[in-house]
Amino acid sequence: MADNRENKISETDGAAKRIALEKKDITKTYLYWQLFHRISQCFERYYGLGTCITLIPILKKLYPKKDDLSKALTRHLQTFMTDPGFGSAIIGLVAAMEEQKANGEEISDEMITGIKSALMGPSAGFGDALNSATMSSIFRALFIPFAVAGSAAGLLAAVCIFLWFNAVSYFSIHFGYSKGKSQMLEMLHSGKMKALVMGASVLGCFMMGVMTTSYVKITLVPEWTLSTGSVLNLQSTIDGILPGILPMGLTLGCYAYLRKGGKIIYAIITTIIIAVLGAFVGLF
């Protein structure tokens, strides 16, 4: 009889210790996201600092101990950049993962950061295309004629864009949290989480490759006229062997340097110096 009472007491204590996020917590996170998401931007972390600030309210609730809170804040200081509208769904999903982690589920730091890194690219591509390119243009097209005619109704374009972005962000963060919370435990218990993290990591690497070829441009200028009269272009020759090897080499070189504790500012300065010297001698 005494053992049964002790078991009931321990079960009650265990249940009481479980920390659960409420709808108001997610709504507060949404407000923080809107206010602080882009409060700071740098080439090393982009919006990582703003994302960390966004998550402070729920992280304080989930991790009462200072050491646990410090670790949680640190892992969310990593590089993060996505669409402010649909990208808030990632924040909702991360909130669900942090809630499960705080309550003892086997969710590693790498799982959380991996999911963030993998989803921020697709979310940015989809969100920028729909929000910034499509909906914003539609609202401007609707109300610019009023502005041209001198009507104050032209101001409604800015109001509609503001309301659209906020509505998308609000519903996205709640959607991300609710779906993440309902599916996370199922995936953990079924063993699918490792497969998800692996897939997310592969997707993240794929997106980095796409971004490298899109934004890192290196073109070699030297070319020689052969005795046959044909022109040998160094850049074309290298592209014929392995297209994109120079941008990839520069990207991987910077990555290896930063992984060893190098400073981003030194990497930028070195790249600029090499570019200037290369252009001076006619290499680029």
CSV table of C-alpha atoms in Angstrom, one decimal:
chain,number,residue,atom,x,y,z
A,1,MET,CA,0.0,0.0,0.0
A,2,ALA,CA,2.8,2.3,0.9
A,3,ASP,CA,4.7,1.5,-2.3
A,4,ASN,CA,1.6,2.3,-4.4
A,5,ARG,CA,1.3,5.7,-2.6
A,6,GLU,CA,5.0,6.4,-3.3
A,7,ASN,CA,4.6,5.5,-6.9
A,8,LYS,CA,1.6,7.8,-7.3
A,9,ILE,CA,3.5,10.7,-5.6
A,10,SER,CA,6.6,10.2,-7.9
A,11,GLU,CA,4.4,10.0,-11.0
A,12,THR,CA,2.6,13.3,-9.9
A,13,ASP,CA,6.0,15.0,-9.3
A,14,GLY,CA,7.2,13.8,-12.7
A,15,ALA,CA,4.1,15.2,-14.4
A,16,ALA,CA,4.4,18.5,-12.5
A,17,LYS,CA,8.0,18.9,-13.7
A,18,ARG,CA,7.1,18.7,-17.3
A,19,ILE,CA,7.3,22.2,-19.0
A,20,ALA,CA,4.7,22.9,-21.6
A,21,LEU,CA,4.6,25.9,-23.9
A,22,GLU,CA,1.2,27.6,-24.4
A,23,LYS,CA,-0.3,29.5,-27.3
A,24,LYS,CA,0.5,32.8,-25.6
A,25,ASP,CA,4.2,31.8,-25.5
A,26,ILE,CA,4.2,31.2,-29.3
A,27,THR,CA,2.4,34.4,-29.9
A,28,LYS,CA,4.9,36.3,-27.8
A,29,THR,CA,7.7,34.6,-29.8
A,30,TYR,CA,5.9,35.8,-33.0
A,31,LEU,CA,6.0,39.4,-31.7
A,32,TYR,CA,9.7,39.1,-30.8
A,33,TRP,CA,10.3,37.7,-34.3
A,34,GLN,CA,8.7,40.7,-35.9
A,35,LEU,CA,10.5,43.1,-33.7
A,36,PHE,CA,14.0,41.6,-33.4
A,37,HIS,CA,14.5,39.2,-36.2
A,38,ARG,CA,16.5,41.6,-38.3
A,39,ILE,CA,17.8,43.8,-35.5
A,40,SER,CA,21.4,42.8,-36.5
A,41,GLN,CA,23.0,41.6,-39.6
A,42,CYS,CA,26.6,40.6,-40.4
A,43,PHE,CA,28.3,38.3,-42.9
A,44,GLU,CA,29.3,35.9,-40.2
A,45,ARG,CA,25.8,35.1,-38.7
A,46,TYR,CA,23.4,37.2,-40.8
A,47,TYR,CA,20.2,37.2,-38.6
A,48,GLY,CA,21.5,34.8,-36.1
A,49,LEU,CA,21.5,37.3,-33.2
A,50,GLY,CA,18.0,38.4,-33.9
A,51,THR,CA,16.8,34.8,-34.1
A,52,CYS,CA,18.4,34.1,-30.7
A,53,ILE,CA,16.7,37.2,-29.2
A,54,THR,CA,13.4,35.9,-30.7
A,55,LEU,CA,13.6,32.7,-28.8
A,56,ILE,CA,14.7,34.2,-25.4
A,57,PRO,CA,11.2,34.1,-23.8
A,58,ILE,CA,10.5,30.4,-24.5
A,59,LEU,CA,14.1,29.4,-23.8
A,60,LYS,CA,13.9,31.0,-20.4
A,61,LYS,CA,10.7,29.1,-19.6
A,62,LEU,CA,12.0,25.8,-20.9
A,63,TYR,CA,15.5,26.0,-19.2
A,64,PRO,CA,15.3,27.5,-15.7
A,65,LYS,CA,18.9,26.5,-15.0
A,66,LYS,CA,21.5,29.0,-16.1
A,67,ASP,CA,23.8,26.5,-17.7
A,68,ASP,CA,21.1,24.9,-19.8
A,69,LEU,CA,19.8,28.3,-20.9
A,70,SER,CA,23.3,29.4,-21.9
A,71,LYS,CA,23.7,26.3,-24.1
A,72,ALA,CA,20.3,26.9,-25.7
A,73,LEU,CA,21.1,30.5,-26.5
A,74,THR,CA,24.5,29.7,-27.9
A,75,ARG,CA,23.2,27.1,-30.3
A,76,HIS,CA,20.7,29.7,-31.7
A,77,LEU,CA,23.4,32.2,-32.4
A,78,GLN,CA,24.5,30.3,-35.4
A,79,THR,CA,24.1,31.7,-38.9
A,80,PHE,CA,20.4,32.0,-39.9
A,81,MET,CA,18.8,33.8,-42.8
A,82,THR,CA,15.3,33.2,-44.3
A,83,ASP,CA,12.0,34.9,-45.3
A,84,PRO,CA,10.4,36.8,-42.4
A,85,GLY,CA,7.0,35.6,-43.3
A,86,PHE,CA,7.0,31.8,-44.0
A,87,GLY,CA,10.3,31.5,-42.3
A,88,SER,CA,8.6,31.9,-38.9
A,89,ALA,CA,7.3,28.4,-39.4
A,90,ILE,CA,10.9,27.2,-38.7
A,91,ILE,CA,10.9,29.1,-35.5
A,92,GLY,CA,7.6,27.4,-34.5
A,93,LEU,CA,9.2,24.0,-35.3
A,94,VAL,CA,12.3,24.9,-33.3
A,95,ALA,CA,10.1,25.9,-30.4
A,96,ALA,CA,8.5,22.4,-30.5
A,97,MET,CA,11.8,20.7,-30.7
A,98,GLU,CA,13.2,22.7,-27.7
A,99,GLU,CA,10.1,21.9,-25.7
A,100,GLN,CA,10.7,18.2,-26.3
A,101,LYS,CA,14.4,18.5,-25.6
A,102,ALA,CA,13.7,20.3,-22.3
A,103,ASN,CA,11.4,17.5,-21.2
A,104,GLY,CA,13.9,14.8,-21.7
A,105,GLU,CA,13.4,13.6,-25.3
A,106,GLU,CA,16.6,12.5,-27.2
A,107,ILE,CA,17.0,15.6,-29.4
A,108,SER,CA,20.6,16.7,-29.8
A,109,ASP,CA,21.9,20.2,-30.6
A,110,GLU,CA,22.9,19.0,-34.0
A,111,MET,CA,19.3,18.0,-34.8
A,112,ILE,CA,18.0,21.5,-34.0
A,113,THR,CA,20.6,23.4,-35.8
A,114,GLY,CA,20.5,20.9,-38.7
A,115,ILE,CA,16.7,21.4,-39.2
A,116,LYS,CA,17.1,25.2,-39.1
A,117,SER,CA,20.0,25.2,-41.6
A,118,ALA,CA,18.2,22.9,-44.0
A,119,LEU,CA,14.8,24.7,-44.0
A,120,MET,CA,16.0,28.3,-44.1
A,121,GLY,CA,17.0,28.1,-47.8
A,122,PRO,CA,13.8,26.6,-49.2
A,123,SER,CA,11.7,28.8,-47.0
A,124,ALA,CA,13.5,31.9,-48.2
A,125,GLY,CA,13.1,30.9,-51.8
A,126,PHE,CA,9.4,30.2,-51.5
A,127,GLY,CA,8.7,33.1,-49.2
A,128,ASP,CA,10.6,35.7,-51.3
A,129,ALA,CA,8.9,34.6,-54.5
A,130,LEU,CA,5.4,34.7,-53.0
A,131,ASN,CA,5.7,37.6,-50.5
A,132,SER,CA,8.3,40.0,-51.9
A,133,ALA,CA,7.9,39.4,-55.6
A,134,THR,CA,4.3,38.5,-56.0
A,135,MET,CA,2.0,39.8,-53.3
A,136,SER,CA,3.9,43.1,-52.8
A,137,SER,CA,3.8,43.7,-56.5
A,138,ILE,CA,0.0,43.0,-56.6
A,139,PHE,CA,-0.7,45.5,-53.8
A,140,ARG,CA,1.5,48.1,-55.4
A,141,ALA,CA,-0.2,47.6,-58.8
A,142,LEU,CA,-3.6,48.0,-57.1
A,143,PHE,CA,-2.9,51.2,-55.2
A,144,ILE,CA,-0.3,53.1,-57.2
A,145,PRO,CA,-2.9,54.5,-59.6
A,146,PHE,CA,-4.6,56.1,-56.6
A,147,ALA,CA,-1.2,57.6,-55.5
A,148,VAL,CA,-0.6,58.9,-59.0
A,149,ALA,CA,-4.0,60.5,-59.0
A,150,GLY,CA,-3.1,62.3,-55.7
A,151,SER,CA,-5.4,60.2,-53.6
A,152,ALA,CA,-4.5,59.2,-50.0
A,153,ALA,CA,-5.8,55.7,-50.8
A,154,GLY,CA,-2.4,55.1,-52.4
A,155,LEU,CA,-1.1,54.7,-48.9
A,156,LEU,CA,-3.1,51.5,-48.5
A,157,ALA,CA,-0.5,49.7,-50.5
A,158,ALA,CA,2.0,49.9,-47.6
A,159,VAL,CA,-0.8,49.0,-45.1
A,160,CYS,CA,-1.8,45.9,-47.1
A,161,ILE,CA,1.8,44.7,-47.5
A,162,PHE,CA,2.4,45.2,-43.7
A,163,LEU,CA,-0.8,43.3,-42.8
A,164,TRP,CA,0.0,40.5,-45.3
A,165,PHE,CA,3.5,39.9,-44.0
A,166,ASN,CA,2.3,39.9,-40.4
A,167,ALA,CA,-0.6,37.6,-41.0
A,168,VAL,CA,1.6,35.1,-42.9
A,169,SER,CA,4.2,35.2,-40.1
A,170,TYR,CA,1.6,34.8,-37.3
A,171,PHE,CA,-0.1,31.8,-38.9
A,172,SER,CA,3.2,30.2,-40.0
A,173,ILE,CA,4.8,30.2,-36.6
A,174,HIS,CA,1.7,28.7,-35.0
A,175,PHE,CA,1.4,26.1,-37.8
A,176,GLY,CA,5.1,25.2,-37.4
A,177,TYR,CA,4.8,24.7,-33.7
A,178,SER,CA,1.5,22.7,-33.8
A,179,LYS,CA,2.7,20.4,-36.5
A,180,GLY,CA,6.1,20.1,-35.1
A,181,LYS,CA,4.8,19.2,-31.6
A,182,SER,CA,2.3,16.6,-33.0
A,183,GLN,CA,4.8,14.9,-35.3
A,184,MET,CA,8.0,15.2,-33.3
A,185,LEU,CA,7.3,12.6,-30.6
A,186,GLU,CA,6.0,10.2,-33.3
A,187,MET,CA,9.2,10.6,-35.3
A,188,LEU,CA,11.4,10.2,-32.2
A,189,HIS,CA,9.7,7.0,-31.1
A,190,SER,CA,9.6,5.5,-34.6
A,191,GLY,CA,13.3,6.1,-35.1
A,192,LYS,CA,12.7,8.4,-38.2
A,193,MET,CA,14.4,11.4,-36.6
A,194,LYS,CA,17.9,10.3,-37.7
A,195,ALA,CA,16.7,9.9,-41.2
A,196,LEU,CA,15.1,13.3,-41.1
A,197,VAL,CA,18.3,14.9,-39.8
A,198,MET,CA,20.3,13.1,-42.4
A,199,GLY,CA,17.9,14.3,-45.1
A,200,ALA,CA,18.0,17.8,-43.7
A,201,SER,CA,21.8,17.8,-43.7
A,202,VAL,CA,21.9,16.6,-47.4
A,203,LEU,CA,19.4,19.3,-48.3
A,204,GLY,CA,21.5,21.9,-46.5
A,205,CYS,CA,24.6,20.9,-48.4
A,206,PHE,CA,22.7,20.9,-51.6
A,207,MET,CA,21.5,24.5,-51.0
A,208,MET,CA,25.1,25.6,-50.1
A,209,GLY,CA,26.2,24.2,-53.4
A,210,VAL,CA,23.5,26.1,-55.2
A,211,MET,CA,24.3,29.3,-53.4
A,212,THR,CA,28.0,28.9,-54.1
A,213,THR,CA,27.5,28.6,-57.9
A,214,SER,CA,25.0,31.5,-57.9
A,215,TYR,CA,26.9,34.0,-55.8
A,216,VAL,CA,30.6,33.1,-55.9
A,217,LYS,CA,32.0,34.3,-59.3
A,218,ILE,CA,35.7,33.7,-60.3
A,219,THR,CA,36.6,34.2,-63.9
A,220,LEU,CA,40.2,33.8,-65.2
A,221,VAL,CA,41.2,36.2,-68.0
A,222,PRO,CA,44.4,34.7,-69.4
A,223,GLU,CA,44.2,33.2,-72.9
A,224,TRP,CA,46.8,32.2,-75.5
A,225,THR,CA,46.8,31.9,-79.3
A,226,LEU,CA,48.2,28.5,-80.4
A,227,SER,CA,50.3,27.8,-83.4
A,228,THR,CA,47.2,26.4,-85.1
A,229,GLY,CA,45.5,29.7,-84.8
A,230,SER,CA,43.0,28.6,-82.2
A,231,VAL,CA,42.7,30.4,-78.8
A,232,LEU,CA,43.2,28.6,-75.6
A,233,ASN,CA,41.2,30.2,-72.8
A,234,LEU,CA,42.2,29.3,-69.3
A,235,GLN,CA,38.7,29.6,-67.8
A,236,SER,CA,37.1,27.6,-70.6
A,237,THR,CA,39.7,24.8,-70.1
A,238,ILE,CA,39.2,24.6,-66.4
A,239,ASP,CA,35.4,24.6,-66.9
A,240,GLY,CA,35.8,21.8,-69.3
A,241,ILE,CA,37.6,19.7,-66.7
A,242,LEU,CA,35.4,20.5,-63.7
A,243,PRO,CA,32.8,23.4,-63.9
A,244,GLY,CA,32.7,25.5,-60.8
A,245,ILE,CA,35.9,24.2,-59.3
A,246,LEU,CA,37.2,27.7,-58.5
A,247,PRO,CA,34.2,29.0,-56.6
A,248,MET,CA,34.0,25.6,-54.8
A,249,GLY,CA,37.7,25.8,-53.9
A,250,LEU,CA,37.3,29.3,-52.5
A,251,THR,CA,34.2,28.4,-50.5
A,252,LEU,CA,35.7,25.3,-49.1
A,253,GLY,CA,39.0,27.1,-48.3
A,254,CYS,CA,37.1,29.8,-46.3
A,255,TYR,CA,35.0,27.1,-44.6
A,256,ALA,CA,38.1,25.2,-43.5
A,257,TYR,CA,39.7,28.4,-42.2
A,258,LEU,CA,36.7,29.4,-40.2
A,259,ARG,CA,36.3,25.8,-38.8
A,260,LYS,CA,39.8,26.2,-37.4
A,261,GLY,CA,38.8,29.3,-35.5
A,262,GLY,CA,39.7,31.9,-38.1
A,263,LYS,CA,38.1,35.3,-38.1
A,264,ILE,CA,35.6,36.2,-40.8
A,265,ILE,CA,37.1,39.7,-41.2
A,266,TYR,CA,40.5,38.2,-42.0
A,267,ALA,CA,39.0,35.9,-44.6
A,268,ILE,CA,37.2,38.9,-46.2
A,269,ILE,CA,40.4,41.0,-46.3
A,270,THR,CA,42.5,38.2,-47.7
A,271,THR,CA,40.0,37.6,-50.4
A,272,ILE,CA,39.9,41.2,-51.4
A,273,ILE,CA,43.7,41.4,-51.5
A,274,ILE,CA,44.0,38.3,-53.7
A,275,ALA,CA,41.3,39.8,-56.0
A,276,VAL,CA,43.0,43.1,-56.3
A,277,LEU,CA,46.5,41.6,-56.9
A,278,GLY,CA,45.0,39.1,-59.4
A,279,ALA,CA,43.3,41.9,-61.3
A,280,PHE,CA,46.5,43.9,-61.3
A,281,VAL,CA,48.6,41.2,-62.8
A,282,GLY,CA,45.8,40.2,-65.3
A,283,LEU,CA,44.8,37.0,-63.7
A,284,PHE,CA,41.1,38.0,-63.0
